[in-house]
Coordinates of C-alpha atoms in Angstrom, one line a residue:
M1 CA -48.0 121.1 44.8
R2 CA -48.7 118.6 47.3
A3 CA -51.2 116.9 45.0
R4 CA -48.6 116.8 42.2
S5 CA -46.0 115.3 44.5
S6 CA -48.4 112.7 45.7
H7 CA -49.5 111.9 42.1
S8 CA -45.8 111.6 41.1
K9 CA -45.1 109.3 43.9
S10 CA -48.1 107.1 43.2
R11 CA -47.0 107.0 39.5
Q12 CA -43.5 106.0 40.4
G13 CA -44.8 103.3 42.7
S14 CA -46.9 101.9 39.9
I15 CA -44.0 102.0 37.5
S16 CA -41.7 100.3 40.0
S17 CA -44.4 97.6 40.6
Q18 CA -44.8 97.1 36.9
G19 CA -41.0 96.7 36.6
A20 CA -40.9 94.2 39.4
S21 CA -43.7 92.2 37.8
R22 CA -41.9 92.3 34.4
D23 CA -38.7 91.1 36.1
T24 CA -40.6 88.3 37.7
H25 CA -42.2 87.4 34.4
S26 CA -38.9 87.3 32.6
R27 CA -37.3 85.2 35.3
N28 CA -40.2 82.7 35.2
Y29 CA -39.9 82.6 31.4
K30 CA -36.1 81.8 31.6
L31 CA -36.8 79.0 34.1
S32 CA -39.5 77.5 31.9
V33 CA -37.1 77.6 28.9
E34 CA -34.3 76.0 30.8
S35 CA -36.6 73.3 32.1
K36 CA -37.7 72.6 28.5
D37 CA -34.1 72.4 27.3
R38 CA -33.4 69.9 30.0
Q39 CA -36.3 67.6 29.1
P40 CA -36.0 65.4 25.9
S41 CA -37.5 66.9 22.9
K42 CA -40.6 65.3 21.5
Y43 CA -40.0 66.8 18.1
P44 CA -37.5 65.8 15.4
P45 CA -34.2 67.7 15.1
K46 CA -33.9 70.6 12.8
S47 CA -33.0 70.2 9.1
S48 CA -29.3 70.8 9.6
E49 CA -29.1 68.2 12.3
S50 CA -31.0 65.6 10.3
Y51 CA -28.8 66.2 7.3
Q52 CA -25.7 65.6 9.4
L53 CA -27.1 62.3 10.8
K54 CA -28.1 61.2 7.3
S55 CA -24.6 61.9 6.0
D56 CA -23.0 60.0 8.9
S57 CA -25.3 57.0 8.3
T58 CA -24.5 56.8 4.5
E59 CA -20.7 57.2 4.7
A60 CA -20.2 53.6 6.1
P61 CA -22.2 51.8 3.4
D62 CA -20.5 53.7 0.7
E63 CA -17.0 52.8 2.0
E64 CA -18.0 49.1 2.4
H65 CA -19.4 49.2 -1.1
H66 CA -16.2 50.6 -2.6
H67 CA -14.2 48.0 -0.7
I68 CA -16.3 45.1 -2.1
Q69 CA -16.1 46.6 -5.6
S70 CA -12.3 46.8 -5.3
R71 CA -12.1 43.2 -4.1
L72 CA -14.3 42.0 -7.0
L73 CA -12.2 43.9 -9.4
R74 CA -9.0 42.2 -8.1
L75 CA -10.7 38.8 -8.3
H76 CA -11.8 39.5 -11.9
V77 CA -8.3 40.4 -12.9
L78 CA -6.8 37.3 -11.2
H79 CA -9.4 35.1 -12.8
S80 CA -8.9 36.5 -16.3
A81 CA -5.1 36.1 -16.0
S82 CA -5.3 32.6 -14.3
A83 CA -5.3 30.6 -17.5
E84 CA -2.3 32.4 -19.0
V85 CA -0.4 32.1 -15.6
H86 CA -1.3 28.4 -15.3
T87 CA 0.0 27.7 -18.9
Q88 CA 3.2 29.6 -18.1
W89 CA 3.7 27.6 -14.9
R90 CA 3.1 24.3 -16.7
E91 CA 5.6 25.1 -19.5
S92 CA 8.2 26.3 -16.9
A93 CA 7.7 23.1 -14.8
K94 CA 7.9 20.9 -18.0
R95 CA 11.1 22.6 -19.1
Y96 CA 12.6 22.2 -15.6
F97 CA 11.8 18.6 -15.1
Q98 CA 12.8 17.7 -18.7
Q99 CA 16.2 19.3 -18.1
R100 CA 16.4 17.5 -14.7
F101 CA 15.5 14.1 -16.3
E102 CA 18.1 14.5 -19.0
E103 CA 20.7 15.3 -16.4
L104 CA 19.7 12.2 -14.4
A105 CA 19.7 10.0 -17.6
D106 CA 23.2 11.2 -18.5
R107 CA 24.4 10.6 -14.9
H108 CA 22.8 7.1 -14.9
T109 CA 24.6 6.2 -18.2
E110 CA 27.9 7.3 -16.7
I111 CA 27.4 5.3 -13.6
A112 CA 26.2 2.3 -15.6
D113 CA 29.4 2.4 -17.7
V114 CA 31.5 2.7 -14.6
V115 CA 29.7 -0.3 -12.9
Y116 CA 30.1 -2.3 -16.1
Q117 CA 33.8 -1.7 -16.4
S118 CA 34.3 -2.5 -12.7
Q119 CA 32.3 -5.7 -13.1
E120 CA 34.3 -6.7 -16.1
L121 CA 37.5 -6.2 -14.1
K122 CA 36.2 -8.4 -11.3
N123 CA 35.1 -11.1 -13.7
Q124 CA 38.5 -11.2 -15.4
A125 CA 40.3 -11.3 -12.1
A126 CA 38.1 -14.1 -10.8
L127 CA 38.5 -16.1 -14.0
V128 CA 42.2 -15.8 -13.8
D129 CA 42.3 -16.9 -10.2
W130 CA 39.9 -19.8 -10.9
C131 CA 42.1 -21.0 -13.8
Y132 CA 45.3 -20.8 -11.8
N133 CA 43.8 -22.6 -8.9
A134 CA 43.2 -25.7 -11.0
Q135 CA 45.8 -27.6 -9.1
G136 CA 47.7 -28.9 -12.1
S137 CA 44.6 -29.8 -14.2
D138 CA 44.2 -28.6 -17.7
I139 CA 42.3 -25.4 -18.1
R140 CA 40.5 -26.7 -21.1
K141 CA 39.3 -29.7 -19.3
R142 CA 38.2 -27.5 -16.4
L143 CA 36.2 -25.3 -18.8
H144 CA 34.8 -28.4 -20.5
S145 CA 33.7 -29.8 -17.1
L146 CA 32.0 -26.5 -16.3
S147 CA 30.1 -26.5 -19.6
K148 CA 29.0 -30.1 -19.1
S149 CA 27.7 -29.3 -15.6
I150 CA 25.8 -26.3 -16.8
N151 CA 24.2 -28.3 -19.6
G152 CA 23.3 -31.2 -17.2
V153 CA 21.6 -28.8 -14.7
C154 CA 19.7 -27.1 -17.4
E155 CA 18.5 -30.4 -18.9
I156 CA 17.3 -31.6 -15.5
L157 CA 15.5 -28.3 -14.7
D158 CA 13.9 -28.0 -18.1
P159 CA 10.1 -27.5 -17.8
C160 CA 9.5 -30.5 -20.1
G161 CA 12.3 -32.6 -18.6
K162 CA 12.3 -35.8 -16.5
Y163 CA 12.5 -34.0 -13.2
D164 CA 9.4 -32.0 -13.9
Q165 CA 7.5 -35.1 -15.0
V166 CA 8.5 -37.0 -11.8
I167 CA 7.3 -34.1 -9.6
G168 CA 4.0 -33.7 -11.5
F169 CA 3.2 -37.5 -11.3
F170 CA 3.9 -37.5 -7.6
E171 CA 1.6 -34.4 -7.0
A172 CA -1.3 -36.1 -8.9
W173 CA -0.8 -39.3 -6.9
F174 CA -0.6 -37.4 -3.6
N175 CA -3.8 -35.5 -4.4
Q176 CA -5.6 -38.8 -5.1
A177 CA -4.4 -40.3 -1.8
Q178 CA -5.7 -37.2 0.0
E179 CA -9.1 -37.6 -1.6
V180 CA -9.3 -41.3 -0.6
R181 CA -8.5 -40.4 3.0
E182 CA -11.1 -37.7 3.1
S183 CA -13.7 -40.1 1.7
R184 CA -12.9 -42.6 4.4
K185 CA -13.4 -40.0 7.1
S186 CA -16.8 -38.9 5.7
T187 CA -18.2 -42.3 4.8
L188 CA -19.5 -44.8 7.3
S189 CA -20.1 -47.8 5.0
T190 CA -17.4 -50.4 5.2
A191 CA -18.0 -51.5 1.6
V192 CA -17.4 -48.1 0.3
T193 CA -14.2 -47.7 2.3
K194 CA -12.9 -51.0 1.0
A195 CA -13.5 -49.9 -2.5
A196 CA -11.7 -46.6 -2.0
T197 CA -8.1 -47.7 -1.7
I198 CA -4.8 -45.9 -2.4
E199 CA -2.9 -47.6 -5.1
E200 CA 0.9 -47.8 -5.1
I201 CA 2.7 -45.1 -7.1
G202 CA 4.5 -47.7 -9.3
M203 CA 8.0 -49.0 -9.9
G204 CA 8.5 -46.9 -13.0
W205 CA 8.2 -43.7 -10.9
Q206 CA 10.6 -45.1 -8.3
D207 CA 13.1 -46.0 -11.0
D208 CA 12.9 -42.5 -12.5
V209 CA 13.5 -41.0 -9.0
S210 CA 16.6 -43.3 -8.5
A211 CA 18.0 -42.3 -11.9
L212 CA 17.6 -38.6 -11.1
Q213 CA 19.2 -39.0 -7.7
W214 CA 22.2 -40.7 -9.3
T215 CA 22.5 -38.0 -12.0
L216 CA 22.2 -35.2 -9.4
S217 CA 24.8 -36.8 -7.1
T218 CA 27.2 -37.1 -10.1
L219 CA 26.7 -33.4 -10.8
T220 CA 27.3 -32.5 -7.2
G221 CA 30.7 -34.3 -7.4
E222 CA 31.7 -32.5 -10.6
L223 CA 30.7 -29.1 -9.2
R224 CA 32.8 -29.7 -6.1
T225 CA 35.8 -30.5 -8.3
L226 CA 35.3 -27.1 -10.1
G227 CA 35.8 -25.3 -6.8
S228 CA 34.6 -21.8 -6.2
A229 CA 35.3 -18.2 -7.2
S230 CA 34.8 -14.7 -5.8
M231 CA 31.0 -14.1 -5.1
S232 CA 31.4 -10.6 -6.5
S233 CA 32.1 -12.1 -10.0
H234 CA 29.6 -13.7 -12.4
L235 CA 31.6 -16.9 -12.3
G236 CA 31.3 -17.2 -8.6
Q237 CA 27.6 -16.5 -8.7
L238 CA 27.1 -19.1 -11.4
L239 CA 29.0 -21.8 -9.5
R240 CA 27.0 -21.1 -6.4
L241 CA 23.7 -21.1 -8.3
L242 CA 24.5 -24.5 -9.9
Q243 CA 25.4 -26.0 -6.6
D244 CA 22.3 -24.7 -4.8
S245 CA 20.0 -25.9 -7.6
V246 CA 21.4 -29.5 -7.5
M247 CA 21.2 -29.6 -3.7
D248 CA 17.6 -28.4 -3.8
C249 CA 16.6 -31.0 -6.3
L250 CA 18.2 -33.8 -4.3
A251 CA 16.4 -32.5 -1.1
E252 CA 13.1 -32.4 -2.9
L253 CA 13.5 -35.9 -4.3
D254 CA 14.4 -37.3 -0.8
C255 CA 11.3 -35.5 0.6
I256 CA 8.8 -37.0 -1.8
R257 CA 10.3 -40.4 -1.5
S258 CA 9.8 -40.3 2.3
I259 CA 6.3 -39.0 1.9
E260 CA 5.5 -41.8 -0.6
C261 CA 6.9 -44.5 1.8
E262 CA 4.9 -43.0 4.7
I263 CA 1.6 -43.1 2.7
V264 CA 2.2 -46.6 1.5
A265 CA 3.0 -47.8 5.1
H266 CA -0.1 -46.1 6.5
E267 CA -2.2 -47.7 3.7
N268 CA -0.8 -51.2 4.5
E269 CA -1.6 -50.7 8.2
W270 CA -5.2 -49.6 7.3
H271 CA -5.7 -52.8 5.2
E272 CA -4.4 -55.0 8.0
D273 CA -6.8 -53.4 10.4
Q274 CA -9.7 -53.9 8.0
N275 CA -8.7 -57.6 7.6
V276 CA -8.6 -58.1 11.4
R277 CA -12.0 -56.6 11.7
S278 CA -13.5 -58.7 9.0
S279 CA -11.8 -62.0 10.1
P280 CA -14.0 -64.7 11.9
K281 CA -14.2 -64.6 15.7
R282 CA -14.5 -67.7 18.0
V283 CA -17.4 -67.4 20.4
G284 CA -18.0 -70.4 22.8
G285 CA -15.9 -72.9 20.8
R286 CA -17.5 -72.0 17.5
V287 CA -16.4 -69.7 14.7
E288 CA -18.6 -66.6 14.2
N289 CA -18.4 -64.8 10.9
R290 CA -19.0 -61.2 10.9
K291 CA -21.5 -60.1 8.4
T292 CA -20.2 -57.8 5.8
P293 CA -22.6 -55.3 4.2
K294 CA -23.5 -55.7 0.6
K295 CA -21.7 -53.6 -1.9
L296 CA -23.4 -50.4 -2.9
H297 CA -24.2 -50.0 -6.5
H298 CA -23.3 -46.6 -7.8

């Protein structure tokens, strides 16, 4: 009995020791598993995890692809319909502007008619006032004097008339005088400068200028007797134009006459100076003649 009890006790102790070792082994196994979970895995994830990652990575490109396709589709639709839309816009704009231009043309015609009628009324009123301000003179004589003055001014200002010929002749003579002066400045030879002289413009030109001045002065007096009219009328504008034209012609003739006289006076002074330089000079009781250079043969 004692032997059985001791055997049972030893058996129980071995069993308890085996249980304790098993508990220690299981505890160590759990610790090793937890430590492995904490460390990063050296192996790839399982199939389910890899599929989830692959699906997440392919969702974004698919959405971007669909977005680009939708944009391209819209651009294709717009491009295919652009020609038709452009044609419609052009036709619409053409109709609109054509209608607008027609309205403006009609409005312009209406305004032009109103302006014409208003101007006619002003012309009639100015003509009546101008006729009644004749100060006792006959209206027919007044109109005849106006017609004569108009014809006289037109004859003087004709492109082929006497006034244009006088101005053209003076311009040619003036240009020649300027060339002579320039040649004198650039030439050192006395013989050449003596040969290059400015000729007088001539008595015929002066007579033509005097005749024109007399005619213009007569026209000025006749236009003054005609008086003036309202400047808003065509009659008043015509009278003012005739008076200004005659006064401008007189001023131009006076100007060219003064220029011609100045050039001639300067030329006479130059010749006198050349004569003084070429005259003999007394040196020690005898007359010394200055040698003049020989003429150059061109």
